[in-house]
CSV table of C-alpha atoms in Angstrom, one decimal:
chain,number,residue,atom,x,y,z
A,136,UNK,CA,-90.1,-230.2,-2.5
A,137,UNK,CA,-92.9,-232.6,-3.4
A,138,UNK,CA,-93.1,-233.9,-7.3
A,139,UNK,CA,-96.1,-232.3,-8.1
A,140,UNK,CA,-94.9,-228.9,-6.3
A,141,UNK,CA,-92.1,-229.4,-8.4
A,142,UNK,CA,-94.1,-229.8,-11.6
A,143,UNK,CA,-96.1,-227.1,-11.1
A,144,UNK,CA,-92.6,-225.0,-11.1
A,145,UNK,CA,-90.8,-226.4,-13.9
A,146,UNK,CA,-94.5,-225.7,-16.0
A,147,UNK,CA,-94.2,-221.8,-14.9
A,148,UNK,CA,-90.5,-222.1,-16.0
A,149,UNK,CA,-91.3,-223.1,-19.6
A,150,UNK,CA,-94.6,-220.5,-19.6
A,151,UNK,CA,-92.3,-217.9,-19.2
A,152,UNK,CA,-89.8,-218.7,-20.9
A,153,UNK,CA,-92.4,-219.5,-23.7
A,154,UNK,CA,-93.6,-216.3,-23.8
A,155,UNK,CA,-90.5,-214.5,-23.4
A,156,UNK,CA,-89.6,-216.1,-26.8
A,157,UNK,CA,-92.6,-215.3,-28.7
A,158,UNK,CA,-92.1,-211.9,-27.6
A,159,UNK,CA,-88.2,-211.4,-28.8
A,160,UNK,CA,-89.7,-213.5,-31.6
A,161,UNK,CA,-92.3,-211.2,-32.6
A,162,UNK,CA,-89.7,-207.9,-31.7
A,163,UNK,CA,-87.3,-209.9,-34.1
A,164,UNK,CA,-90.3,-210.2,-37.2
A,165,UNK,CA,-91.7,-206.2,-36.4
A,166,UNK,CA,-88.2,-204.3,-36.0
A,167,UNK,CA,-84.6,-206.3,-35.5
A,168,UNK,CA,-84.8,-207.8,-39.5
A,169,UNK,CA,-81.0,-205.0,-39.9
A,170,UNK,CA,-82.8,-202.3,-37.9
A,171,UNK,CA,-86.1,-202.8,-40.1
A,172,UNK,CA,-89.8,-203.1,-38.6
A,173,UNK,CA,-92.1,-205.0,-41.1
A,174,UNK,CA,-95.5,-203.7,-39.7
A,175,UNK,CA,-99.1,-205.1,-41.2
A,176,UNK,CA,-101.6,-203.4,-38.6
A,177,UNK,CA,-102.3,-200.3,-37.0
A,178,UNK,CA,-101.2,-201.7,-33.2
A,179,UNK,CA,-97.9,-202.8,-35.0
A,180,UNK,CA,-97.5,-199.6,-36.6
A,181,UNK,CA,-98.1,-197.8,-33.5
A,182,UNK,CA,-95.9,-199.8,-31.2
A,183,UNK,CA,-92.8,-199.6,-34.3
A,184,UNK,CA,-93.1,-195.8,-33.8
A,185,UNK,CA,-92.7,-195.7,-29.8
A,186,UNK,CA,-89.9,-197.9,-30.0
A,187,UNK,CA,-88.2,-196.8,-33.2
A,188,UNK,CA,-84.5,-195.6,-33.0
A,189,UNK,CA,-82.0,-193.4,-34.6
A,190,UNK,CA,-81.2,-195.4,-37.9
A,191,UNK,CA,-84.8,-197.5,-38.2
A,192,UNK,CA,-86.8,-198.5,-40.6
A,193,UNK,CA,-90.5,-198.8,-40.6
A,194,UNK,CA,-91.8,-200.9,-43.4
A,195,UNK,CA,-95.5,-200.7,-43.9
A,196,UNK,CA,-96.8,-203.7,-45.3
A,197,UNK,CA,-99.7,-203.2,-48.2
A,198,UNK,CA,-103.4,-202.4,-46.6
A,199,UNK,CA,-105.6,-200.0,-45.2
A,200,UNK,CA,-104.3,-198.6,-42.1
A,201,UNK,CA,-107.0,-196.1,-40.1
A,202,UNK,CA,-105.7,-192.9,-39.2
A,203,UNK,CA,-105.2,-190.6,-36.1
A,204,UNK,CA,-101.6,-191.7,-35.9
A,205,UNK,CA,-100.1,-189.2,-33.4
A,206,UNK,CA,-96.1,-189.5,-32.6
A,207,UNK,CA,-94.2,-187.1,-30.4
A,208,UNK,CA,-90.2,-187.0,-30.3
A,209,UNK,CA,-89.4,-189.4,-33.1
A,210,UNK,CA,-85.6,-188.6,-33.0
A,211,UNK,CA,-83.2,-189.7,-35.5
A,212,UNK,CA,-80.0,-188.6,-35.7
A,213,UNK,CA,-76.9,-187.2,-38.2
A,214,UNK,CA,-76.6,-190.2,-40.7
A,215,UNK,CA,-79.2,-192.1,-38.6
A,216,UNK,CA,-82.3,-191.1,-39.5
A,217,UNK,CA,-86.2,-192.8,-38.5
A,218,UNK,CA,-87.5,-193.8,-41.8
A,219,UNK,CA,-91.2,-194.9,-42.3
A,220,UNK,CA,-91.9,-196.9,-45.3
A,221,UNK,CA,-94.5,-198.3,-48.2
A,222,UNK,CA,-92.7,-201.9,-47.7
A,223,UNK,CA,-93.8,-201.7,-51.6
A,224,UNK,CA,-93.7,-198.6,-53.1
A,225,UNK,CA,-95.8,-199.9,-56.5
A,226,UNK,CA,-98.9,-200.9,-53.7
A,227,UNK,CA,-98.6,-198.3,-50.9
A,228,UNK,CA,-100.2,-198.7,-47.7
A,229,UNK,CA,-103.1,-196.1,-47.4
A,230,UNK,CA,-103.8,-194.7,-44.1
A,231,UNK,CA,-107.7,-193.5,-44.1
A,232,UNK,CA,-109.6,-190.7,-42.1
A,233,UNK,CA,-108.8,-189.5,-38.6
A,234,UNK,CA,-108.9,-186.2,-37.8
A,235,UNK,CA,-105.1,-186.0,-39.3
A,236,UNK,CA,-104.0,-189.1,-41.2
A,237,UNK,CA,-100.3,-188.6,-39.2
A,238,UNK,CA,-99.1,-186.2,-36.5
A,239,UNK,CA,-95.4,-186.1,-35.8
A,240,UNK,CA,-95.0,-183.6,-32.8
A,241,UNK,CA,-91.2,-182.2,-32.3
A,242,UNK,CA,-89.4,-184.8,-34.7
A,243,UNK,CA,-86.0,-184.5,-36.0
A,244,UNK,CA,-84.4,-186.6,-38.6
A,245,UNK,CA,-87.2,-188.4,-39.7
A,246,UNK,CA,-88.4,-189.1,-43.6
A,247,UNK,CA,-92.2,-190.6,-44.7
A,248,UNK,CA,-91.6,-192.5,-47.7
A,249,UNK,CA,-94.3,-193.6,-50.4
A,250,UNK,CA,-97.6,-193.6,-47.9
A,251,UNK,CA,-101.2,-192.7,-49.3
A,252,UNK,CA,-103.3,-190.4,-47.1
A,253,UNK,CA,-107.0,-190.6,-48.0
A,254,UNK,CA,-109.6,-188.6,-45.8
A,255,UNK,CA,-108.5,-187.0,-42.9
A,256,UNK,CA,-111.2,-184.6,-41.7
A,257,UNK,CA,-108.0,-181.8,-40.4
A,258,UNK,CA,-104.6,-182.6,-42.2
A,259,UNK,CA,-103.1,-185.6,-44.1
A,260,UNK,CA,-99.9,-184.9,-42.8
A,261,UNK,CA,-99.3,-183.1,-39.7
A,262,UNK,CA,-95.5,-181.7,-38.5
A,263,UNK,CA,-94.9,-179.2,-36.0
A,264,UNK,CA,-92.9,-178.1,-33.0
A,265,UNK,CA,-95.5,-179.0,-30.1
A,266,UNK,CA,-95.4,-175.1,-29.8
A,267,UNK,CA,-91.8,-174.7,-28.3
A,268,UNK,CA,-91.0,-172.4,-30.9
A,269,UNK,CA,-87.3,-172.1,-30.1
A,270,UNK,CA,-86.2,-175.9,-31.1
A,271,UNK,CA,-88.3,-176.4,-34.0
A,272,UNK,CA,-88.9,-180.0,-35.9
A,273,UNK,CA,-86.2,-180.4,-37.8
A,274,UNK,CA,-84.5,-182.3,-40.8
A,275,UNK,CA,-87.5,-184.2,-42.0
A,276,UNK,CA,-88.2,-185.5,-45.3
A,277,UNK,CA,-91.4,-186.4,-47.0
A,278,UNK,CA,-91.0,-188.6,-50.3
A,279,UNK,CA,-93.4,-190.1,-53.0
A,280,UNK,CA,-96.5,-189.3,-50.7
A,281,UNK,CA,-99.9,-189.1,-51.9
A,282,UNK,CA,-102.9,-186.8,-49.9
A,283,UNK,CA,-106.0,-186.7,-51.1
A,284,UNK,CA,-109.6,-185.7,-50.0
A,285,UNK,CA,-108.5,-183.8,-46.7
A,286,UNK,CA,-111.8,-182.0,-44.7
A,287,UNK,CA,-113.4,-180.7,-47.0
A,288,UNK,CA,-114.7,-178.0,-45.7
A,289,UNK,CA,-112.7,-175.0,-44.1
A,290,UNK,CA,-108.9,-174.3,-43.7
A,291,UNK,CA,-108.2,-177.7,-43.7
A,292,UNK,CA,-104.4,-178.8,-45.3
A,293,UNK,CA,-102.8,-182.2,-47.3
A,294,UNK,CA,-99.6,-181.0,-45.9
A,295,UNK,CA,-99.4,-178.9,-42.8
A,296,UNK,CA,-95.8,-178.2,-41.5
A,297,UNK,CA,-95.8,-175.6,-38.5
A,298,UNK,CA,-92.3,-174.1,-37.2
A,299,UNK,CA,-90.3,-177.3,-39.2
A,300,UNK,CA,-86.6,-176.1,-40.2
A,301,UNK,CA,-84.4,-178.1,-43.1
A,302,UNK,CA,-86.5,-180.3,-44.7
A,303,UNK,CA,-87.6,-181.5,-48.2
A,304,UNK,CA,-90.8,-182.2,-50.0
A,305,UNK,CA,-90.4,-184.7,-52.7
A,306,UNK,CA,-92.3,-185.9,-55.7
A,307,UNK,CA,-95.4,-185.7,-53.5
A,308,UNK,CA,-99.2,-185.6,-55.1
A,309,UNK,CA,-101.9,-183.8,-53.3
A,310,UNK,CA,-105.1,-183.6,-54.8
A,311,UNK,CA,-108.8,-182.1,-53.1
A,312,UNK,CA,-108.0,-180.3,-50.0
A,313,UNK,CA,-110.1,-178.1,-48.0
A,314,UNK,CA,-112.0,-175.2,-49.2
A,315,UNK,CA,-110.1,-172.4,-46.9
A,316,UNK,CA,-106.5,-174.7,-46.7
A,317,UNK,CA,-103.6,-175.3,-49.1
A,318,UNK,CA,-101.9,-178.3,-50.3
A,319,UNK,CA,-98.9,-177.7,-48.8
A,320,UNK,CA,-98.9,-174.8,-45.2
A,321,UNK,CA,-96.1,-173.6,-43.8
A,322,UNK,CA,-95.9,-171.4,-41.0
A,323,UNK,CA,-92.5,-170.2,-39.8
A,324,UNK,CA,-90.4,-173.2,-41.7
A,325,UNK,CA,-86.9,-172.4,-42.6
A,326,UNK,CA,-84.7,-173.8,-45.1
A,327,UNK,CA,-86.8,-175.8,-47.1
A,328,UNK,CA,-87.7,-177.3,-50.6
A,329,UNK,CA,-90.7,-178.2,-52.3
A,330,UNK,CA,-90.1,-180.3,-56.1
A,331,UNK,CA,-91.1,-182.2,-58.4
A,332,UNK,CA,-94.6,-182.7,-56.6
A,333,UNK,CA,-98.4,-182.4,-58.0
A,334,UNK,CA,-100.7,-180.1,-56.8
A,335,UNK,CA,-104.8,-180.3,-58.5
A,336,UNK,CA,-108.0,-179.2,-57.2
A,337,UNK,CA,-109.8,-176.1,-59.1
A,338,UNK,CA,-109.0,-172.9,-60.0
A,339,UNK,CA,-111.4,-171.1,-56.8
A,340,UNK,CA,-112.2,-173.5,-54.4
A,341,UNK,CA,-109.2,-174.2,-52.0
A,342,UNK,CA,-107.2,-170.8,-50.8
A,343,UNK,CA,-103.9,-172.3,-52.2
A,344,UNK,CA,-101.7,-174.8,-53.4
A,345,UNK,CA,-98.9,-174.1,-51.8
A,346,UNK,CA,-98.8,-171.3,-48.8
A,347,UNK,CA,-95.9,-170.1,-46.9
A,348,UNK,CA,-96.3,-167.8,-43.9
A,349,UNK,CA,-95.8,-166.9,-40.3
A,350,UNK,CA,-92.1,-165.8,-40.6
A,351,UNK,CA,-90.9,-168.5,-43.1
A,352,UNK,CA,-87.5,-167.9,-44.9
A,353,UNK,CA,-85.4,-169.8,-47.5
A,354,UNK,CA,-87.7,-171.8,-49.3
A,355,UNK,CA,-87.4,-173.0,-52.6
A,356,UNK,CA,-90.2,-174.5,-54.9
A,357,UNK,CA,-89.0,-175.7,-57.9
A,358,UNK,CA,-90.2,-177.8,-60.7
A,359,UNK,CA,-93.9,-178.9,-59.4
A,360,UNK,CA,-97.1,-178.9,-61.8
A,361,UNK,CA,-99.8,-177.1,-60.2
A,362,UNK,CA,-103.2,-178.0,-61.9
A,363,UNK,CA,-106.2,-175.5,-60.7
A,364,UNK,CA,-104.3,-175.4,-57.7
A,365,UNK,CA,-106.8,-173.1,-55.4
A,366,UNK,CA,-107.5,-169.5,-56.1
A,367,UNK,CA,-103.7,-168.6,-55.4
A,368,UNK,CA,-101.6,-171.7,-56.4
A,369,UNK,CA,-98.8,-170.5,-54.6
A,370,UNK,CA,-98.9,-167.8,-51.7
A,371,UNK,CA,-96.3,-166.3,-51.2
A,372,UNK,CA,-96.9,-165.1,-47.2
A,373,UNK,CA,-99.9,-164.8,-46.5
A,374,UNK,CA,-102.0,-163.3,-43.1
A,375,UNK,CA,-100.8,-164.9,-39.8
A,376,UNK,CA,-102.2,-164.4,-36.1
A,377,UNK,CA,-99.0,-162.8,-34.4
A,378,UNK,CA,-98.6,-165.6,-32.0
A,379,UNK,CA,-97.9,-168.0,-34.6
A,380,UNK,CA,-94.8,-166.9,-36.3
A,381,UNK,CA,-92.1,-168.1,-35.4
A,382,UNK,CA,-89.3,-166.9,-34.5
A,383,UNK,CA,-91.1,-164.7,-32.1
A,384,UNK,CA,-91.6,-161.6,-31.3
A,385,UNK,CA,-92.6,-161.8,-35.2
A,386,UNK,CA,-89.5,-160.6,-37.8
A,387,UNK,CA,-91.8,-158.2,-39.6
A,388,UNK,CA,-92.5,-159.9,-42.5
A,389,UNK,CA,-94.4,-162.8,-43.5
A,390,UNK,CA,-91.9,-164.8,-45.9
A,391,UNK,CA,-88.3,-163.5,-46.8
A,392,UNK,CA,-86.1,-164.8,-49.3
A,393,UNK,CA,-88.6,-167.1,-51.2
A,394,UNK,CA,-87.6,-168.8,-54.7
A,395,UNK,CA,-90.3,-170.0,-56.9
A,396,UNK,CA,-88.6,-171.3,-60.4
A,397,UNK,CA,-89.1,-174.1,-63.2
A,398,UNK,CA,-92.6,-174.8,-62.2
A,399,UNK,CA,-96.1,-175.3,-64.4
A,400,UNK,CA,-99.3,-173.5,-63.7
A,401,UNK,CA,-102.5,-174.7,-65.0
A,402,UNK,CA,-105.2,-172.5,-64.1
A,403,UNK,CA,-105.8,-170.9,-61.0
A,404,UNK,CA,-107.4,-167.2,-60.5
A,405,UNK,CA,-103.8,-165.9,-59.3
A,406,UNK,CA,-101.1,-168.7,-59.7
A,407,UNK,CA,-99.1,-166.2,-57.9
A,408,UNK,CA,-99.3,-164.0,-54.8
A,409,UNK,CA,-96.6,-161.9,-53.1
A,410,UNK,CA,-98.4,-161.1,-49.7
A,411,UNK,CA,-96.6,-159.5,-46.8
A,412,UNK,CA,-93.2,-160.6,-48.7
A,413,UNK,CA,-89.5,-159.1,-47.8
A,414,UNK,CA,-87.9,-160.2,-51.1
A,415,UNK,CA,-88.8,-163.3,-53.5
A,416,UNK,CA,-88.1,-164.7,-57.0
A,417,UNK,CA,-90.1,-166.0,-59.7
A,418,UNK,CA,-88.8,-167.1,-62.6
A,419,UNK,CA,-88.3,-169.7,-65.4
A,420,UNK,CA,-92.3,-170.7,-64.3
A,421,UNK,CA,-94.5,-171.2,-68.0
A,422,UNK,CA,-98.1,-170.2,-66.7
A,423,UNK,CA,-101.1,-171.6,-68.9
A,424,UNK,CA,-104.7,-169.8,-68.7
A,425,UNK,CA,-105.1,-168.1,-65.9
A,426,UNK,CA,-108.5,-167.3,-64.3
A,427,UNK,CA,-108.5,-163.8,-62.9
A,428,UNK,CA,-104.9,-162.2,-62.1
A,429,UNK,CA,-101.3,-163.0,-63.0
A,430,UNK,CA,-99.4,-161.9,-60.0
A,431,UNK,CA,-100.8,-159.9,-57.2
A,432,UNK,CA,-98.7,-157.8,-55.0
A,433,UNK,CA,-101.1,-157.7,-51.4
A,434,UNK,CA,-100.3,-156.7,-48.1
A,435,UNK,CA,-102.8,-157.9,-45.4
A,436,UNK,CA,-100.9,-158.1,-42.5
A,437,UNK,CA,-100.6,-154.5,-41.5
A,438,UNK,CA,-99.7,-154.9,-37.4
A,439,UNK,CA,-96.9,-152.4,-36.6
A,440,UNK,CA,-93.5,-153.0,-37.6
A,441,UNK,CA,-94.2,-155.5,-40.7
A,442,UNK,CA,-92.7,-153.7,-43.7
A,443,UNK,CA,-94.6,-153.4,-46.9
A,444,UNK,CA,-94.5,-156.1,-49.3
A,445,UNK,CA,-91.9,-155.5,-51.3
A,446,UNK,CA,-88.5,-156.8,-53.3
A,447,UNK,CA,-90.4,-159.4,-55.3
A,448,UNK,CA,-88.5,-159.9,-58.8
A,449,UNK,CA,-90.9,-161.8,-61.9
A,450,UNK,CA,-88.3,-162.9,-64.5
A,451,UNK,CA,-88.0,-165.4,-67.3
A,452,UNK,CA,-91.4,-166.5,-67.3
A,453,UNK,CA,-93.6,-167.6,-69.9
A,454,UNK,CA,-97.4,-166.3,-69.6
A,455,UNK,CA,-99.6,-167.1,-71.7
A,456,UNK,CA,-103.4,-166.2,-71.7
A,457,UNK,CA,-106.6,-165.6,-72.6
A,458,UNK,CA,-107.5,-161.1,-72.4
A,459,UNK,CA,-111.0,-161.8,-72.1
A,460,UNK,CA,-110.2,-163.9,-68.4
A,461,UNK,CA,-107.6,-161.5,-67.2
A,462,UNK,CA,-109.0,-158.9,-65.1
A,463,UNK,CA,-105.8,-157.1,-64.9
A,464,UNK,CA,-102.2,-158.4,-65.3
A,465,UNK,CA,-100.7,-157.7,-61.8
A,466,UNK,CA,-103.1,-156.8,-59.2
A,467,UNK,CA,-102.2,-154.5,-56.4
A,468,UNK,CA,-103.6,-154.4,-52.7
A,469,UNK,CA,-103.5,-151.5,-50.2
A,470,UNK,CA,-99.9,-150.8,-48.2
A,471,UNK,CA,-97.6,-152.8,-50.8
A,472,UNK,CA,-94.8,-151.1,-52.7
A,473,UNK,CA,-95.4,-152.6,-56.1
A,474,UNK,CA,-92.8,-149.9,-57.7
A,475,UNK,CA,-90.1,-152.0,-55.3
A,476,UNK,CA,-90.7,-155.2,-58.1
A,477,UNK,CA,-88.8,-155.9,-60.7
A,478,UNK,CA,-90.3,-157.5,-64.3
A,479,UNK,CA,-88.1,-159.0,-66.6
A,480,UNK,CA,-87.6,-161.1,-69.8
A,481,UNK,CA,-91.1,-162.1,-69.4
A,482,UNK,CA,-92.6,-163.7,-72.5
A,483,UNK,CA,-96.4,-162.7,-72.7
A,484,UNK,CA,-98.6,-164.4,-75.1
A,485,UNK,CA,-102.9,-163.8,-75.3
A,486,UNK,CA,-104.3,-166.8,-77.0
A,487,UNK,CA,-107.2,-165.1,-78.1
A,488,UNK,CA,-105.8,-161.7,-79.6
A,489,UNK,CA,-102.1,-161.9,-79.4
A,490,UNK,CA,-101.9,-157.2,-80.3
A,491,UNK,CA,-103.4,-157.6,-76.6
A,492,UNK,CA,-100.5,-159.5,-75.0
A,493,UNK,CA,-98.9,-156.3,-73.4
A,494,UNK,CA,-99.3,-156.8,-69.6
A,495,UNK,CA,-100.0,-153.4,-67.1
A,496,UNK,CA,-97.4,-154.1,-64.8
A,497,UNK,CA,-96.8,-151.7,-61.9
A,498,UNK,CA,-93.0,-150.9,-63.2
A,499,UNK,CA,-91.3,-151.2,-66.8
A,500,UNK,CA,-90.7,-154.1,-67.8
A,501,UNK,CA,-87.0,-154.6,-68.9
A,502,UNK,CA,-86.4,-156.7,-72.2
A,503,UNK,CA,-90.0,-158.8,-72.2
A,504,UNK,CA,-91.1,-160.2,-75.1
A,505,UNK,CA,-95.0,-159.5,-76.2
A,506,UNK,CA,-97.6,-161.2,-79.0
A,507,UNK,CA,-95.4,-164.0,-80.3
A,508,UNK,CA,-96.3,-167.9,-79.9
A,509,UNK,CA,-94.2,-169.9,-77.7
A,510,UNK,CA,-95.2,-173.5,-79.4
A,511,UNK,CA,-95.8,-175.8,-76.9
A,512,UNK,CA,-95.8,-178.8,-77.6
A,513,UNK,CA,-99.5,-180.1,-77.2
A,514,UNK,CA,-100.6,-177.5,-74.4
A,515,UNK,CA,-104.3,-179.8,-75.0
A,516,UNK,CA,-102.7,-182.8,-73.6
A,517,UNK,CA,-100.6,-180.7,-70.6
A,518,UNK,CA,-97.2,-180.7,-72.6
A,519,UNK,CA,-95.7,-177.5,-72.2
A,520,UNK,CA,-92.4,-178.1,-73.2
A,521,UNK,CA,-91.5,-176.0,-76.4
A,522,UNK,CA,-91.0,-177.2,-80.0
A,523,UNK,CA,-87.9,-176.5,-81.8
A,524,UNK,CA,-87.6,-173.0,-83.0
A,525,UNK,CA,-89.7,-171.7,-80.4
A,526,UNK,CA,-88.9,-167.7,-79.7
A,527,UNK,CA,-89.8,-168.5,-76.1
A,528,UNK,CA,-86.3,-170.5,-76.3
A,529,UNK,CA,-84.4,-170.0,-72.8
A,530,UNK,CA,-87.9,-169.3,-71.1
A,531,UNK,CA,-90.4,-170.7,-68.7
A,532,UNK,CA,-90.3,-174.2,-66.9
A,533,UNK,CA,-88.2,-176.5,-68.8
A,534,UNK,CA,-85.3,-173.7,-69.7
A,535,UNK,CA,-84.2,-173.8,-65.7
A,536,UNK,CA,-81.0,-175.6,-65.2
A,537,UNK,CA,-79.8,-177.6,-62.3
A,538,UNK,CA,-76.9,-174.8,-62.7
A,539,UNK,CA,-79.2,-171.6,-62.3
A,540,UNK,CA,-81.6,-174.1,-59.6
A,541,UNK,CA,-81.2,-172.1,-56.3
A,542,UNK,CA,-79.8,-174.4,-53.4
């Protein structure tokens, strides 16, 4: 082998080996830092998320990331899960437009910690099965998020969560969704809860706050703050094409076993709807001013074999509004078995003319309390809690204990 031949070799050598290092150099700086990625750009972001592993961290550095992010099979595991992070949680990243900010297709064991979605035209968030209804996404968290300014036009969602089983919504805000969409869809989840998150738009432009349909089951949403959160703040069911729900062929019902306690309603022209439901619970909610209805009682999926909404219980609530607003107390669709519904310990104030606080309710009430002022705080200022000596005492938001909190 001549010199230079040999040169030329020992220059290829050191290329390599050059670039072999900058590459395990780079892998070490994105994702080996104790199983954490520290990402500052969308192509790092991306490339974290194909190569993340049960028990990763994502950190997303501070910065404007552009959306469109789509992610399918993002498997963590039992103790090990995928977790995608604000690398500072006081200046979260903010990941902008696309027609969905993030879309995590068939996931399991993955949480989304302390990320801003701003603009999508579809969803903010995105989570679904990929359509393989029988092994659902599963065990996901979402954490501290913030979605705002989703579409705006049409059925377009902050939050949208299609045939996802076991997961948590935590101390979330979503504010301006579309003008069909909710905050927060679900269709066909199981074994969920939504708390302690924020939910504002206006009282009758976005169909909900918080929607949950298709066949959904053991959910629980518990101590949020809805502000004019859609015409129905929360639906309970809903009207779903039959090849959506899931499990299929559809259960007959659009939600089952539903538990809607300690939250605050601000507005809204029904803050809550029981629509195509098998058995729900609302209580120790305070609801403030109300636009049109209190509760409706609908059925609108009417397919054979769905059973008429029915079993919903209202209990321990405090109402207060003004008569004038109210077009009537509970309203009641076509095919629903109001007389199935239970009212109870209710306390029902009119600010404007408390001799006209007596709801019309489709069944006796049982022990509800009529005409008396609960004393909020400051209701002005959003403080609902109640002063001392309130006779609303052991009612409404703040009287729900982490005892009586359903699992």
């Amino acid at each position: 082998m001549g010199p230079k031949r040999g040169i030329v070799i020992m220059l290829i050598l050191v290329l390599t080996l050059g670039l072999l290092i900058a590459g395990m150099v780079w892998w070490s700086s994105v994702v080996e830092t104790n199983r954490e990625a520290y990402v500052k750009s969308r192509l790092e972001l991306v490339q974290a998320l194909s190569q993340a592993e049960p028990g990763s961290t994502i950190l997303v550095e501070p910065g404007v990331y552009e959306g469109g992010i789509y992610i399918e099979n993002l498997r963590g595991e039992p103790g090990k899960p995928i977790v995608i992070a604000a690398a500072d949680p006081s200046d979260p990243p903010v990941i902008r437009g696309g027609r969905e900010g993030l879309h995590l297709v068939d996931p399991a064991y993955v949480e989304i910690h302390n990320l801003t979605f701003i603009g999508a035209l579809y969803n903010g968030v995105n989570i679904d099965d990929g359509g393989s209804y029988d092994t659902p996404a599963h065990h996901i968290v979402l954490q501290g998020l913030t979605v705002m300014d989703i579409g705006p036009e049409g059925n377009r969602d902050g939050i949208k969560l299609s045939g996802v089983d076991d997961f948590v919504v935590r101390n979330c805000v979503v504010e301006r969704w579309g003008t069909e969409g909710s905050a927060i869809d679900m269709v066909g989840c199981h074994r969920g809860i939504i708390e302690g998150c924020i939910f504002r738009y206006e009282d009758d432009i976005g169909s909900s706050g918080v929607q949950v349909k298709g066949g959904s089951s053991n959910i629980t949403i518990r101590r949020n703050r809805f502000e004019h959160a859609g015409r129905r703040a929360v639906n309970i069911g809903g009207s779903t094409d039959l090849q959506y729900f899931r499990p299929q062929p559809p259960p007959g019902y659009e939600a089952k076993n539903i538990t809607v306690e300690g939250n605050v309603f601000i507005g809204s022209n029904a803050p809550i709807a029981f629509v195509g439901v098998d058995g729900a619970v609302v209580r120790f909610n305070t609801i403030y001013c109300p636009k049109r209805w209190v509760v409706r009682i609908l059925q609108e999926t009417t397919e054979p074999g769905f059973i008429p909404c029915r079993n919903g219980r209202f209990t321990d609530n405090i109402v207060v509004f003004e008569s004038h607003e109210i077009s009537t107390t509970v309203n009641v669709g076509p095919g629903a078995l109001p007389r199935t519904f239970v009212f109870a310990r209710n306390f029902w104030y009119a600010l404007d003319d408390p001799s006209l606080s007596h709801p019309s309710l489709p069944v006796d009430e049982v022990d509800g309390v009529y005409g008396l002022d609960p004393m909020f705080i400051d209701p002005e200022k959003g403080d609902f809690r109640l002063k001392p000596g309130s006779p609303a005492e052991g009612k409404g938001a703040y009287a729900l204990s982490d005892e009586e909190s359903s699992p």
